[in-house]
Amino acid sequence: MNTSRAVLGVDTSNYCTSLCLVDDDGNRLAEERQWLDVPQGERGLQQSRAVFQHVRRLPELFLRLPLDQVEVVAVAVSTAPRPQAGSYMPVFQVGTSWAQSLAHAWGVPLIKTTHQEGHIAAGEATADRTWNADRFLAVHLSGGTTDLMDVSRRGAGYDIETIGGSRDLHAGQLVDRIGVAMGLPFPSGRYVEELALQYNGQEQVTIPSSVDGLTCSFSGPQTALLRLWEKRAASKEALAFAALRCVANSVEKLLNHAFDQGYPKEVLIVGGVAANSLIRDRLRKRLEHPAVRARLTFADPRYSGDNAYGVARIGLRAVKGCHG
């Protein structure tokens, strides 16, 4: 049987166990992903519980990969949340130990990267429009991250300077917390979007965004949303729409301030929250307007959230010795 050369990517984030095989051209040969279980009514997982679930899930997902049909030439793994000194979460140690063991057993290189770089690589690979920028702004919107970054290509990975973002809650936390308060499952993003799409516009619920230069805050908007829900002063649909509009408006203001400071108007937006169609449409309408002329690119919604595809592609570029 002919076998294809492949790179295995491994990512064990806060809420998802992910494995992905890519071929020499960066195409997905196989992929296994499973979200971690979060009890109803909870707004997240303790690291210890997430680690335990990764330990259980990795062997199950690994056995599903068609390893008899490929020759694994390298293993890539996200070892930390961000490419910054001191960036650490225990969940990433599970994937790192697995990747190290596999690379040693197979006698192949181990390529270390970060979860954030994996998101950017997946975003570039699945961009919804032609993408070839060497320097760009990236916005990483998720439950654990609201980062505004100045990004340049560097070898297999990226030079990343975080220039702004949230000083308290992250965009995904705002969405999840109002969602869980309204009785929705966690993570709540797609359920909040479904409600928001049913909003008829008759209720006027406005939650002001809180942005100061390149920094935003979601703690005030969270308090306002939860207060309205506790008082039953607005419908679920109206609150869902207001929460997503607040996120979109916050990102819009951050980007406009960055543009005013001379940062690139080529923007890549990644992370689970970036899969939201209402946020995407709002940002494109406001920032690709002739008055601004930014160019926004989004990852395929399936690869906006946590995945090992981008990690595997970074591993492939390291093996090839280029950023192709």
PDB file of C-alpha atoms in Angstrom:
ATOM      1  CA  MET A   1       0.000   0.000   0.000  1.00  0.00           C
ATOM      2  CA  ASN A   2       1.296   3.462  -0.914  1.00  0.00           C
ATOM      3  CA  THR A   3       1.580   5.785   2.061  1.00  0.00           C
ATOM      4  CA  SER A   4       1.537   9.571   2.189  1.00  0.00           C
ATOM      5  CA  ARG A   5       4.034  11.627   4.141  1.00  0.00           C
ATOM      6  CA  ALA A   6       2.240  13.450   6.933  1.00  0.00           C
ATOM      7  CA  VAL A   7       2.736  15.809   9.868  1.00  0.00           C
ATOM      8  CA  LEU A   8       0.682  15.203  13.005  1.00  0.00           C
ATOM      9  CA  GLY A   9      -0.622  18.255  14.868  1.00  0.00           C
ATOM     10  CA  VAL A  10      -1.656  18.073  18.538  1.00  0.00           C
ATOM     11  CA  ASP A  11      -3.592  20.725  20.475  1.00  0.00           C
ATOM     12  CA  THR A  12      -5.057  20.358  23.979  1.00  0.00           C
ATOM     13  CA  SER A  13      -6.757  23.646  24.778  1.00  0.00           C
ATOM     14  CA  ASN A  14      -9.084  24.680  27.577  1.00  0.00           C
ATOM     15  CA  TYR A  15     -12.118  23.083  25.946  1.00  0.00           C
ATOM     16  CA  CYS A  16     -11.065  20.897  23.012  1.00  0.00           C
ATOM     17  CA  THR A  17      -8.820  17.900  22.342  1.00  0.00           C
ATOM     18  CA  SER A  18      -7.579  18.030  18.734  1.00  0.00           C
ATOM     19  CA  LEU A  19      -5.437  15.923  16.409  1.00  0.00           C
ATOM     20  CA  CYS A  20      -4.824  16.536  12.701  1.00  0.00           C
ATOM     21  CA  LEU A  21      -2.750  14.927   9.942  1.00  0.00           C
ATOM     22  CA  VAL A  22      -1.692  17.069   6.969  1.00  0.00           C
ATOM     23  CA  ASP A  23       0.124  15.971   3.810  1.00  0.00           C
ATOM     24  CA  ASP A  24       3.100  17.593   2.084  1.00  0.00           C
ATOM     25  CA  ASP A  25       0.822  20.199   0.524  1.00  0.00           C
ATOM     26  CA  GLY A  26      -0.860  21.117   3.823  1.00  0.00           C
ATOM     27  CA  ASN A  27      -4.100  19.328   2.974  1.00  0.00           C
ATOM     28  CA  ARG A  28      -6.005  17.656   5.794  1.00  0.00           C
ATOM     29  CA  LEU A  29      -5.676  13.872   5.563  1.00  0.00           C
ATOM     30  CA  ALA A  30      -7.529  13.159   8.797  1.00  0.00           C
ATOM     31  CA  GLU A  31      -8.771  15.077  11.792  1.00  0.00           C
ATOM     32  CA  GLU A  32     -10.223  14.196  15.171  1.00  0.00           C
ATOM     33  CA  ARG A  33     -11.647  16.771  17.558  1.00  0.00           C
ATOM     34  CA  GLN A  34     -13.749  16.476  20.673  1.00  0.00           C
ATOM     35  CA  TRP A  35     -15.004  19.224  22.962  1.00  0.00           C
ATOM     36  CA  LEU A  36     -14.560  18.697  26.668  1.00  0.00           C
ATOM     37  CA  ASP A  37     -17.634  18.134  28.818  1.00  0.00           C
ATOM     38  CA  VAL A  38     -18.785  21.122  30.879  1.00  0.00           C
ATOM     39  CA  PRO A  39     -21.623  20.455  33.382  1.00  0.00           C
ATOM     40  CA  GLN A  40     -24.904  22.254  32.716  1.00  0.00           C
ATOM     41  CA  GLY A  41     -24.950  25.657  34.377  1.00  0.00           C
ATOM     42  CA  GLU A  42     -21.169  25.888  34.712  1.00  0.00           C
ATOM     43  CA  ARG A  43     -19.256  28.697  33.000  1.00  0.00           C
ATOM     44  CA  GLY A  44     -16.080  26.760  32.369  1.00  0.00           C
ATOM     45  CA  LEU A  45     -13.744  24.036  33.619  1.00  0.00           C
ATOM     46  CA  GLN A  46     -11.042  24.014  36.257  1.00  0.00           C
ATOM     47  CA  GLN A  47      -7.669  23.189  34.728  1.00  0.00           C
ATOM     48  CA  SER A  48      -7.437  19.945  36.721  1.00  0.00           C
ATOM     49  CA  ARG A  49     -10.737  18.700  35.295  1.00  0.00           C
ATOM     50  CA  ALA A  50      -9.767  19.743  31.786  1.00  0.00           C
ATOM     51  CA  VAL A  51      -6.404  17.962  32.114  1.00  0.00           C
ATOM     52  CA  PHE A  52      -8.161  14.766  33.223  1.00  0.00           C
ATOM     53  CA  GLN A  53     -10.476  14.862  30.218  1.00  0.00           C
ATOM     54  CA  HIS A  54      -7.566  15.398  27.809  1.00  0.00           C
ATOM     55  CA  VAL A  55      -5.759  12.418  29.335  1.00  0.00           C
ATOM     56  CA  ARG A  56      -8.816  10.284  28.598  1.00  0.00           C
ATOM     57  CA  ARG A  57      -9.615  11.715  25.159  1.00  0.00           C
ATOM     58  CA  LEU A  58      -6.198  11.674  23.505  1.00  0.00           C
ATOM     59  CA  PRO A  59      -5.858   7.866  23.307  1.00  0.00           C
ATOM     60  CA  GLU A  60      -9.410   7.541  21.963  1.00  0.00           C
ATOM     61  CA  LEU A  61      -8.864  10.123  19.224  1.00  0.00           C
ATOM     62  CA  PHE A  62      -5.398   8.816  18.379  1.00  0.00           C
ATOM     63  CA  LEU A  63      -6.756   5.332  17.674  1.00  0.00           C
ATOM     64  CA  ARG A  64      -9.160   6.799  15.095  1.00  0.00           C
ATOM     65  CA  LEU A  65      -6.366   8.242  12.930  1.00  0.00           C
ATOM     66  CA  PRO A  66      -5.470   6.209   9.792  1.00  0.00           C
ATOM     67  CA  LEU A  67      -1.830   5.883  10.783  1.00  0.00           C
ATOM     68  CA  ASP A  68      -1.432   2.712   8.701  1.00  0.00           C
ATOM     69  CA  GLN A  69      -1.959   4.844   5.592  1.00  0.00           C
ATOM     70  CA  VAL A  70       0.658   7.533   6.283  1.00  0.00           C
ATOM     71  CA  GLU A  71       4.308   7.999   7.122  1.00  0.00           C
ATOM     72  CA  VAL A  72       4.495  10.543   9.932  1.00  0.00           C
ATOM     73  CA  VAL A  73       7.584  12.691   9.368  1.00  0.00           C
ATOM     74  CA  ALA A  74       7.122  15.160  12.240  1.00  0.00           C
ATOM     75  CA  VAL A  75       4.903  15.895  15.227  1.00  0.00           C
ATOM     76  CA  ALA A  76       3.840  19.479  15.989  1.00  0.00           C
ATOM     77  CA  VAL A  77       2.255  20.562  19.248  1.00  0.00           C
ATOM     78  CA  SER A  78       0.986  23.717  20.945  1.00  0.00           C
ATOM     79  CA  THR A  79       2.915  23.963  24.209  1.00  0.00           C
ATOM     80  CA  ALA A  80       1.456  27.222  25.544  1.00  0.00           C
ATOM     81  CA  PRO A  81      -1.408  29.657  24.963  1.00  0.00           C
ATOM     82  CA  ARG A  82       0.697  32.451  23.413  1.00  0.00           C
ATOM     83  CA  PRO A  83       4.257  32.962  22.131  1.00  0.00           C
ATOM     84  CA  GLN A  84       5.148  35.093  25.154  1.00  0.00           C
ATOM     85  CA  ALA A  85       7.419  34.560  28.128  1.00  0.00           C
ATOM     86  CA  GLY A  86       5.474  33.131  31.050  1.00  0.00           C
ATOM     87  CA  SER A  87       2.509  32.009  28.951  1.00  0.00           C
ATOM     88  CA  TYR A  88       1.440  28.722  30.524  1.00  0.00           C
ATOM     89  CA  MET A  89      -1.601  26.542  31.160  1.00  0.00           C
ATOM     90  CA  PRO A  90      -1.489  22.964  32.495  1.00  0.00           C
ATOM     91  CA  VAL A  91      -3.814  21.687  29.739  1.00  0.00           C
ATOM     92  CA  PHE A  92      -1.107  22.166  27.117  1.00  0.00           C
ATOM     93  CA  GLN A  93       1.265  19.902  29.030  1.00  0.00           C
ATOM     94  CA  VAL A  94      -0.964  16.923  28.235  1.00  0.00           C
ATOM     95  CA  GLY A  95      -0.585  17.404  24.499  1.00  0.00           C
ATOM     96  CA  THR A  96       3.100  18.252  24.864  1.00  0.00           C
ATOM     97  CA  SER A  97       3.893  15.015  26.717  1.00  0.00           C
ATOM     98  CA  TRP A  98       1.960  12.988  24.135  1.00  0.00           C
ATOM     99  CA  ALA A  99       3.718  14.698  21.229  1.00  0.00           C
ATOM    100  CA  GLN A 100       7.146  14.269  22.795  1.00  0.00           C
ATOM    101  CA  SER A 101       6.527  10.572  23.358  1.00  0.00           C
ATOM    102  CA  LEU A 102       5.251   9.999  19.819  1.00  0.00           C
ATOM    103  CA  ALA A 103       8.117  11.919  18.208  1.00  0.00           C
ATOM    104  CA  HIS A 104      10.635   9.930  20.235  1.00  0.00           C
ATOM    105  CA  ALA A 105       8.972   6.585  19.463  1.00  0.00           C
ATOM    106  CA  TRP A 106       8.765   7.339  15.733  1.00  0.00           C
ATOM    107  CA  GLY A 107      12.213   8.947  15.567  1.00  0.00           C
ATOM    108  CA  VAL A 108      10.894  12.139  13.969  1.00  0.00           C
ATOM    109  CA  PRO A 109      11.313  15.860  14.763  1.00  0.00           C
ATOM    110  CA  LEU A 110       9.163  17.524  17.423  1.00  0.00           C
ATOM    111  CA  ILE A 111       8.041  21.038  16.452  1.00  0.00           C
ATOM    112  CA  LYS A 112       6.797  23.242  19.269  1.00  0.00           C
ATOM    113  CA  THR A 113       4.452  26.150  18.667  1.00  0.00           C
ATOM    114  CA  THR A 114       1.614  27.859  20.537  1.00  0.00           C
ATOM    115  CA  HIS A 115      -2.156  27.731  20.511  1.00  0.00           C
ATOM    116  CA  GLN A 116      -2.438  31.312  19.267  1.00  0.00           C
ATOM    117  CA  GLU A 117      -0.044  30.742  16.372  1.00  0.00           C
ATOM    118  CA  GLY A 118      -2.072  27.650  15.466  1.00  0.00           C
ATOM    119  CA  HIS A 119      -5.201  29.806  15.262  1.00  0.00           C
ATOM    120  CA  ILE A 120      -3.449  32.271  12.954  1.00  0.00           C
ATOM    121  CA  ALA A 121      -2.092  29.486  10.728  1.00  0.00           C
ATOM    122  CA  ALA A 122      -5.531  27.863  10.483  1.00  0.00           C
ATOM    123  CA  GLY A 123      -7.007  31.269   9.671  1.00  0.00           C
ATOM    124  CA  GLU A 124      -4.517  31.841   6.875  1.00  0.00           C
ATOM    125  CA  ALA A 125      -5.102  28.348   5.476  1.00  0.00           C
ATOM    126  CA  THR A 126      -8.902  28.614   5.455  1.00  0.00           C
ATOM    127  CA  ALA A 127      -9.234  32.348   4.732  1.00  0.00           C
ATOM    128  CA  ASP A 128     -12.529  33.342   3.142  1.00  0.00           C
ATOM    129  CA  ARG A 129     -10.727  35.482   0.544  1.00  0.00           C
ATOM    130  CA  THR A 130      -7.326  35.522  -1.150  1.00  0.00           C
ATOM    131  CA  TRP A 131      -4.703  35.877   1.555  1.00  0.00           C
ATOM    132  CA  ASN A 132      -0.976  36.560   1.134  1.00  0.00           C
ATOM    133  CA  ALA A 133      -0.108  39.318   3.611  1.00  0.00           C
ATOM    134  CA  ASP A 134       3.395  39.232   5.127  1.00  0.00           C
ATOM    135  CA  ARG A 135       2.436  41.740   7.829  1.00  0.00           C
ATOM    136  CA  PHE A 136      -1.055  42.210   9.171  1.00  0.00           C
ATOM    137  CA  LEU A 137      -3.206  42.837  12.195  1.00  0.00           C
ATOM    138  CA  ALA A 138      -4.724  39.769  13.816  1.00  0.00           C
ATOM    139  CA  VAL A 139      -7.648  39.737  16.221  1.00  0.00           C
ATOM    140  CA  HIS A 140      -8.002  36.633  18.377  1.00  0.00           C
ATOM    141  CA  LEU A 141     -11.494  36.448  19.884  1.00  0.00           C
ATOM    142  CA  SER A 142     -12.298  33.531  22.166  1.00  0.00           C
ATOM    143  CA  GLY A 143     -13.308  32.576  25.673  1.00  0.00           C
ATOM    144  CA  GLY A 144      -9.731  32.959  26.876  1.00  0.00           C
ATOM    145  CA  THR A 145      -8.410  35.653  24.563  1.00  0.00           C
ATOM    146  CA  THR A 146      -9.263  39.074  23.211  1.00  0.00           C
ATOM    147  CA  ASP A 147      -5.968  40.101  21.655  1.00  0.00           C
ATOM    148  CA  LEU A 148      -5.153  42.685  19.003  1.00  0.00           C
ATOM    149  CA  MET A 149      -1.791  41.781  17.446  1.00  0.00           C
ATOM    150  CA  ASP A 150       0.702  43.156  14.965  1.00  0.00           C
ATOM    151  CA  VAL A 151       1.856  40.023  13.122  1.00  0.00           C
ATOM    152  CA  SER A 152       4.698  39.351  10.686  1.00  0.00           C
ATOM    153  CA  ARG A 153       5.699  36.050   9.141  1.00  0.00           C
ATOM    154  CA  ARG A 154       8.838  34.493  10.647  1.00  0.00           C
ATOM    155  CA  GLY A 155      10.111  31.168   9.359  1.00  0.00           C
ATOM    156  CA  ALA A 156       7.533  28.513  10.141  1.00  0.00           C
ATOM    157  CA  GLY A 157       5.742  30.748  12.633  1.00  0.00           C
ATOM    158  CA  TYR A 158       5.176  34.413  13.381  1.00  0.00           C
ATOM    159  CA  ASP A 159       6.573  37.462  15.108  1.00  0.00           C
ATOM    160  CA  ILE A 160       3.669  38.643  17.243  1.00  0.00           C
ATOM    161  CA  GLU A 161       3.416  41.888  19.165  1.00  0.00           C
ATOM    162  CA  THR A 162       0.261  42.199  21.236  1.00  0.00           C
ATOM    163  CA  ILE A 163      -0.688  45.850  20.923  1.00  0.00           C
ATOM    164  CA  GLY A 164      -4.109  45.790  22.575  1.00  0.00           C
ATOM    165  CA  GLY A 165      -7.103  43.819  23.734  1.00  0.00           C
ATOM    166  CA  SER A 166      -9.300  43.364  26.768  1.00  0.00           C
ATOM    167  CA  ARG A 167      -8.161  44.371  30.228  1.00  0.00           C
ATOM    168  CA  ASP A 168     -10.640  42.100  32.012  1.00  0.00           C
ATOM    169  CA  LEU A 169     -13.177  39.682  30.535  1.00  0.00           C
ATOM    170  CA  HIS A 170     -12.719  38.266  27.066  1.00  0.00           C
ATOM    171  CA  ALA A 171     -15.281  38.426  24.266  1.00  0.00           C
ATOM    172  CA  GLY A 172     -16.153  34.755  24.603  1.00  0.00           C
ATOM    173  CA  GLN A 173     -16.625  35.092  28.344  1.00  0.00           C
ATOM    174  CA  LEU A 174     -19.158  37.870  27.835  1.00  0.00           C
ATOM    175  CA  VAL A 175     -21.125  35.703  25.394  1.00  0.00           C
ATOM    176  CA  ASP A 176     -20.851  32.558  27.518  1.00  0.00           C
ATOM    177  CA  ARG A 177     -21.832  34.239  30.776  1.00  0.00           C
ATOM    178  CA  ILE A 178     -24.991  35.818  29.440  1.00  0.00           C
ATOM    179  CA  GLY A 179     -25.756  32.571  27.622  1.00  0.00           C
ATOM    180  CA  VAL A 180     -25.372  30.395  30.727  1.00  0.00           C
ATOM    181  CA  ALA A 181     -27.393  32.919  32.774  1.00  0.00           C
ATOM    182  CA  MET A 182     -30.227  32.481  30.255  1.00  0.00           C
ATOM    183  CA  GLY A 183     -30.028  28.685  30.604  1.00  0.00           C
ATOM    184  CA  LEU A 184     -28.057  27.919  27.446  1.00  0.00           C
ATOM    185  CA  PRO A 185     -25.368  25.192  27.277  1.00  0.00           C
ATOM    186  CA  PHE A 186     -21.671  26.044  27.605  1.00  0.00           C
ATOM    187  CA  PRO A 187     -19.952  27.088  25.418  1.00  0.00           C
ATOM    188  CA  SER A 188     -22.870  29.294  24.467  1.00  0.00           C
ATOM    189  CA  GLY A 189     -21.680  31.005  21.302  1.00  0.00           C
ATOM    190  CA  ARG A 190     -23.765  29.219  18.693  1.00  0.00           C
ATOM    191  CA  TYR A 191     -26.872  29.227  20.903  1.00  0.00           C
ATOM    192  CA  VAL A 192     -26.554  32.958  21.535  1.00  0.00           C
ATOM    193  CA  GLU A 193     -26.158  33.467  17.780  1.00  0.00           C
ATOM    194  CA  GLU A 194     -29.302  31.435  17.083  1.00  0.00           C
ATOM    195  CA  LEU A 195     -31.255  33.628  19.505  1.00  0.00           C
ATOM    196  CA  ALA A 196     -29.779  36.839  18.094  1.00  0.00           C
ATOM    197  CA  LEU A 197     -30.782  35.852  14.572  1.00  0.00           C
ATOM    198  CA  GLN A 198     -34.391  35.718  15.802  1.00  0.00           C
ATOM    199  CA  TYR A 199     -34.270  39.287  17.136  1.00  0.00           C
ATOM    200  CA  ASN A 200     -36.911  41.371  15.345  1.00  0.00           C
ATOM    201  CA  GLY A 201     -35.514  44.779  16.227  1.00  0.00           C
ATOM    202  CA  GLN A 202     -38.638  45.961  18.065  1.00  0.00           C
ATOM    203  CA  GLU A 203     -36.967  46.038  21.499  1.00  0.00           C
ATOM    204  CA  GLN A 204     -34.337  48.728  21.772  1.00  0.00           C
ATOM    205  CA  VAL A 205     -31.602  47.208  23.937  1.00  0.00           C
ATOM    206  CA  THR A 206     -28.240  48.911  23.625  1.00  0.00           C
ATOM    207  CA  ILE A 207     -25.161  47.930  25.600  1.00  0.00           C
ATOM    208  CA  PRO A 208     -22.438  50.559  25.134  1.00  0.00           C
ATOM    209  CA  SER A 209     -18.980  49.277  24.285  1.00  0.00           C
ATOM    210  CA  SER A 210     -16.105  50.296  26.555  1.00  0.00           C
ATOM    211  CA  VAL A 211     -12.966  51.098  24.569  1.00  0.00           C
ATOM    212  CA  ASP A 212     -10.015  53.300  25.484  1.00  0.00           C
ATOM    213  CA  GLY A 213      -7.481  53.471  22.669  1.00  0.00           C
ATOM    214  CA  LEU A 214      -6.311  49.918  22.015  1.00  0.00           C
ATOM    215  CA  THR A 215      -7.847  48.547  25.208  1.00  0.00           C
ATOM    216  CA  CYS A 216     -11.407  47.396  25.800  1.00  0.00           C
ATOM    217  CA  SER A 217     -13.434  46.120  28.739  1.00  0.00           C
ATOM    218  CA  PHE A 218     -16.326  43.668  28.849  1.00  0.00           C
ATOM    219  CA  SER A 219     -17.007  43.654  32.608  1.00  0.00           C
ATOM    220  CA  GLY A 220     -19.324  46.669  32.399  1.00  0.00           C
ATOM    221  CA  PRO A 221     -21.311  45.259  29.453  1.00  0.00           C
ATOM    222  CA  GLN A 222     -21.596  41.947  31.298  1.00  0.00           C
ATOM    223  CA  THR A 223     -23.037  43.661  34.380  1.00  0.00           C
ATOM    224  CA  ALA A 224     -25.543  45.582  32.252  1.00  0.00           C
ATOM    225  CA  LEU A 225     -26.672  42.459  30.359  1.00  0.00           C
ATOM    226  CA  LEU A 226     -27.044  40.346  33.486  1.00  0.00           C
ATOM    227  CA  ARG A 227     -28.981  43.108  35.244  1.00  0.00           C
ATOM    228  CA  LEU A 228     -31.427  43.308  32.339  1.00  0.00           C
ATOM    229  CA  TRP A 229     -31.843  39.528  32.364  1.00  0.00           C
ATOM    230  CA  GLU A 230     -32.353  39.350  36.144  1.00  0.00           C
ATOM    231  CA  LYS A 231     -35.076  41.994  35.888  1.00  0.00           C
ATOM    232  CA  ARG A 232     -36.525  40.273  32.791  1.00  0.00           C
ATOM    233  CA  ALA A 233     -36.370  43.713  31.203  1.00  0.00           C
ATOM    234  CA  ALA A 234     -35.655  42.309  27.750  1.00  0.00           C
ATOM    235  CA  SER A 235     -36.164  39.108  25.805  1.00  0.00           C
ATOM    236  CA  LYS A 236     -33.467  36.486  25.315  1.00  0.00           C
ATOM    237  CA  GLU A 237     -33.334  37.377  21.647  1.00  0.00           C
ATOM    238  CA  ALA A 238     -32.772  41.071  22.325  1.00  0.00           C
ATOM    239  CA  LEU A 239     -30.094  40.387  24.941  1.00  0.00           C
ATOM    240  CA  ALA A 240     -28.287  37.937  22.679  1.00  0.00           C
ATOM    241  CA  PHE A 241     -28.272  40.476  19.859  1.00  0.00           C
ATOM    242  CA  ALA A 242     -27.068  43.247  22.211  1.00  0.00           C
ATOM    243  CA  ALA A 243     -24.205  41.094  23.503  1.00  0.00           C
ATOM    244  CA  LEU A 244     -22.945  40.276  20.009  1.00  0.00           C
ATOM    245  CA  ARG A 245     -23.348  43.865  18.801  1.00  0.00           C
ATOM    246  CA  CYS A 246     -21.310  45.023  21.822  1.00  0.00           C
ATOM    247  CA  VAL A 247     -18.479  42.642  20.886  1.00  0.00           C
ATOM    248  CA  ALA A 248     -18.561  43.793  17.263  1.00  0.00           C
ATOM    249  CA  ASN A 249     -18.592  47.472  18.218  1.00  0.00           C
ATOM    250  CA  SER A 250     -15.682  46.958  20.617  1.00  0.00           C
ATOM    251  CA  VAL A 251     -13.564  45.261  17.950  1.00  0.00           C
ATOM    252  CA  GLU A 252     -14.492  47.941  15.423  1.00  0.00           C
ATOM    253  CA  LYS A 253     -13.285  50.707  17.731  1.00  0.00           C
ATOM    254  CA  LEU A 254     -10.066  48.866  18.590  1.00  0.00           C
ATOM    255  CA  LEU A 255      -9.250  48.411  14.919  1.00  0.00           C
ATOM    256  CA  ASN A 256     -10.079  51.993  14.001  1.00  0.00           C
ATOM    257  CA  HIS A 257      -7.750  53.232  16.734  1.00  0.00           C
ATOM    258  CA  ALA A 258      -5.030  50.884  15.450  1.00  0.00           C
ATOM    259  CA  PHE A 259      -5.502  52.158  11.893  1.00  0.00           C
ATOM    260  CA  ASP A 260      -5.222  55.731  13.166  1.00  0.00           C
ATOM    261  CA  GLN A 261      -1.839  54.789  14.663  1.00  0.00           C
ATOM    262  CA  GLY A 262      -0.569  53.506  11.333  1.00  0.00           C
ATOM    263  CA  TYR A 263      -1.011  49.775  11.749  1.00  0.00           C
ATOM    264  CA  PRO A 264      -1.882  47.673   8.668  1.00  0.00           C
ATOM    265  CA  LYS A 265      -5.448  47.641   7.379  1.00  0.00           C
ATOM    266  CA  GLU A 266      -5.049  44.015   6.339  1.00  0.00           C
ATOM    267  CA  VAL A 267      -6.777  42.153   9.177  1.00  0.00           C
ATOM    268  CA  LEU A 268      -7.134  38.436  10.001  1.00  0.00           C
ATOM    269  CA  ILE A 269      -9.810  37.605  12.599  1.00  0.00           C
ATOM    270  CA  VAL A 270      -9.683  34.205  14.311  1.00  0.00           C
ATOM    271  CA  GLY A 271     -10.961  32.428  17.422  1.00  0.00           C
ATOM    272  CA  GLY A 272     -14.272  30.826  18.301  1.00  0.00           C
ATOM    273  CA  VAL A 273     -16.148  34.116  18.646  1.00  0.00           C
ATOM    274  CA  ALA A 274     -15.031  35.082  15.123  1.00  0.00           C
ATOM    275  CA  ALA A 275     -17.230  32.300  13.723  1.00  0.00           C
ATOM    276  CA  ASN A 276     -20.300  34.382  14.577  1.00  0.00           C
ATOM    277  CA  SER A 277     -22.026  35.558  11.399  1.00  0.00           C
ATOM    278  CA  LEU A 278     -23.537  38.680  12.985  1.00  0.00           C
ATOM    279  CA  ILE A 279     -20.147  39.867  14.227  1.00  0.00           C
ATOM    280  CA  ARG A 280     -18.539  39.160  10.859  1.00  0.00           C
ATOM    281  CA  ASP A 281     -21.220  40.981   8.902  1.00  0.00           C
ATOM    282  CA  ARG A 282     -21.177  43.994  11.229  1.00  0.00           C
ATOM    283  CA  LEU A 283     -17.391  44.376  11.079  1.00  0.00           C
ATOM    284  CA  ARG A 284     -17.263  44.049   7.295  1.00  0.00           C
ATOM    285  CA  LYS A 285     -20.043  46.588   6.871  1.00  0.00           C
ATOM    286  CA  ARG A 286     -18.384  49.108   9.152  1.00  0.00           C
ATOM    287  CA  LEU A 287     -14.690  48.641   8.357  1.00  0.00           C
ATOM    288  CA  GLU A 288     -14.714  47.851   4.643  1.00  0.00           C
ATOM    289  CA  HIS A 289     -16.703  51.025   4.047  1.00  0.00           C
ATOM    290  CA  PRO A 290     -15.004  53.485   1.645  1.00  0.00           C
ATOM    291  CA  ALA A 291     -14.361  55.803   4.588  1.00  0.00           C
ATOM    292  CA  VAL A 292     -12.117  53.201   6.247  1.00  0.00           C
ATOM    293  CA  ARG A 293     -11.055  50.816   3.459  1.00  0.00           C
ATOM    294  CA  ALA A 294      -9.825  48.007   5.683  1.00  0.00           C
ATOM    295  CA  ARG A 295      -9.675  44.462   4.318  1.00  0.00           C
ATOM    296  CA  LEU A 296     -11.034  41.900   6.756  1.00  0.00           C
ATOM    297  CA  THR A 297     -10.390  38.187   6.380  1.00  0.00           C
ATOM    298  CA  PHE A 298     -11.968  35.465   8.515  1.00  0.00           C
ATOM    299  CA  ALA A 299     -11.144  31.814   9.025  1.00  0.00           C
ATOM    300  CA  ASP A 300     -13.612  29.189   7.882  1.00  0.00           C
ATOM    301  CA  PRO A 301     -16.072  28.990  10.815  1.00  0.00           C
ATOM    302  CA  ARG A 302     -15.099  25.350  11.395  1.00  0.00           C
ATOM    303  CA  TYR A 303     -11.511  26.480  11.917  1.00  0.00           C
ATOM    304  CA  SER A 304     -12.227  29.654  13.844  1.00  0.00           C
ATOM    305  CA  GLY A 305     -12.535  27.610  17.022  1.00  0.00           C
ATOM    306  CA  ASP A 306      -9.898  25.388  18.593  1.00  0.00           C
ATOM    307  CA  ASN A 307      -8.247  22.929  16.224  1.00  0.00           C
ATOM    308  CA  ALA A 308      -4.942  21.177  15.511  1.00  0.00           C
ATOM    309  CA  TYR A 309      -4.967  21.966  11.779  1.00  0.00           C
ATOM    310  CA  GLY A 310      -3.003  25.198  12.132  1.00  0.00           C
ATOM    311  CA  VAL A 311      -0.549  23.504  14.502  1.00  0.00           C
ATOM    312  CA  ALA A 312       0.047  20.744  11.929  1.00  0.00           C
ATOM    313  CA  ARG A 313       0.616  23.299   9.160  1.00  0.00           C
ATOM    314  CA  ILE A 314       3.213  25.120  11.258  1.00  0.00           C
ATOM    315  CA  GLY A 315       4.921  21.756  11.760  1.00  0.00           C
ATOM    316  CA  LEU A 316       4.871  21.151   8.023  1.00  0.00           C
ATOM    317  CA  ARG A 317       6.427  24.555   7.309  1.00  0.00           C
ATOM    318  CA  ALA A 318       9.170  23.810   9.855  1.00  0.00           C
ATOM    319  CA  VAL A 319       9.908  20.491   8.153  1.00  0.00           C
ATOM    320  CA  LYS A 320      10.068  22.195   4.763  1.00  0.00           C
ATOM    321  CA  GLY A 321      12.216  24.968   6.167  1.00  0.00           C
ATOM    322  CA  CYS A 322       9.978  27.693   4.792  1.00  0.00           C
ATOM    323  CA  HIS A 323       6.685  29.473   5.308  1.00  0.00           C
ATOM    324  CA  GLY A 324       4.978  28.041   2.235  1.00  0.00           C
TER     325      GLY A 324
END
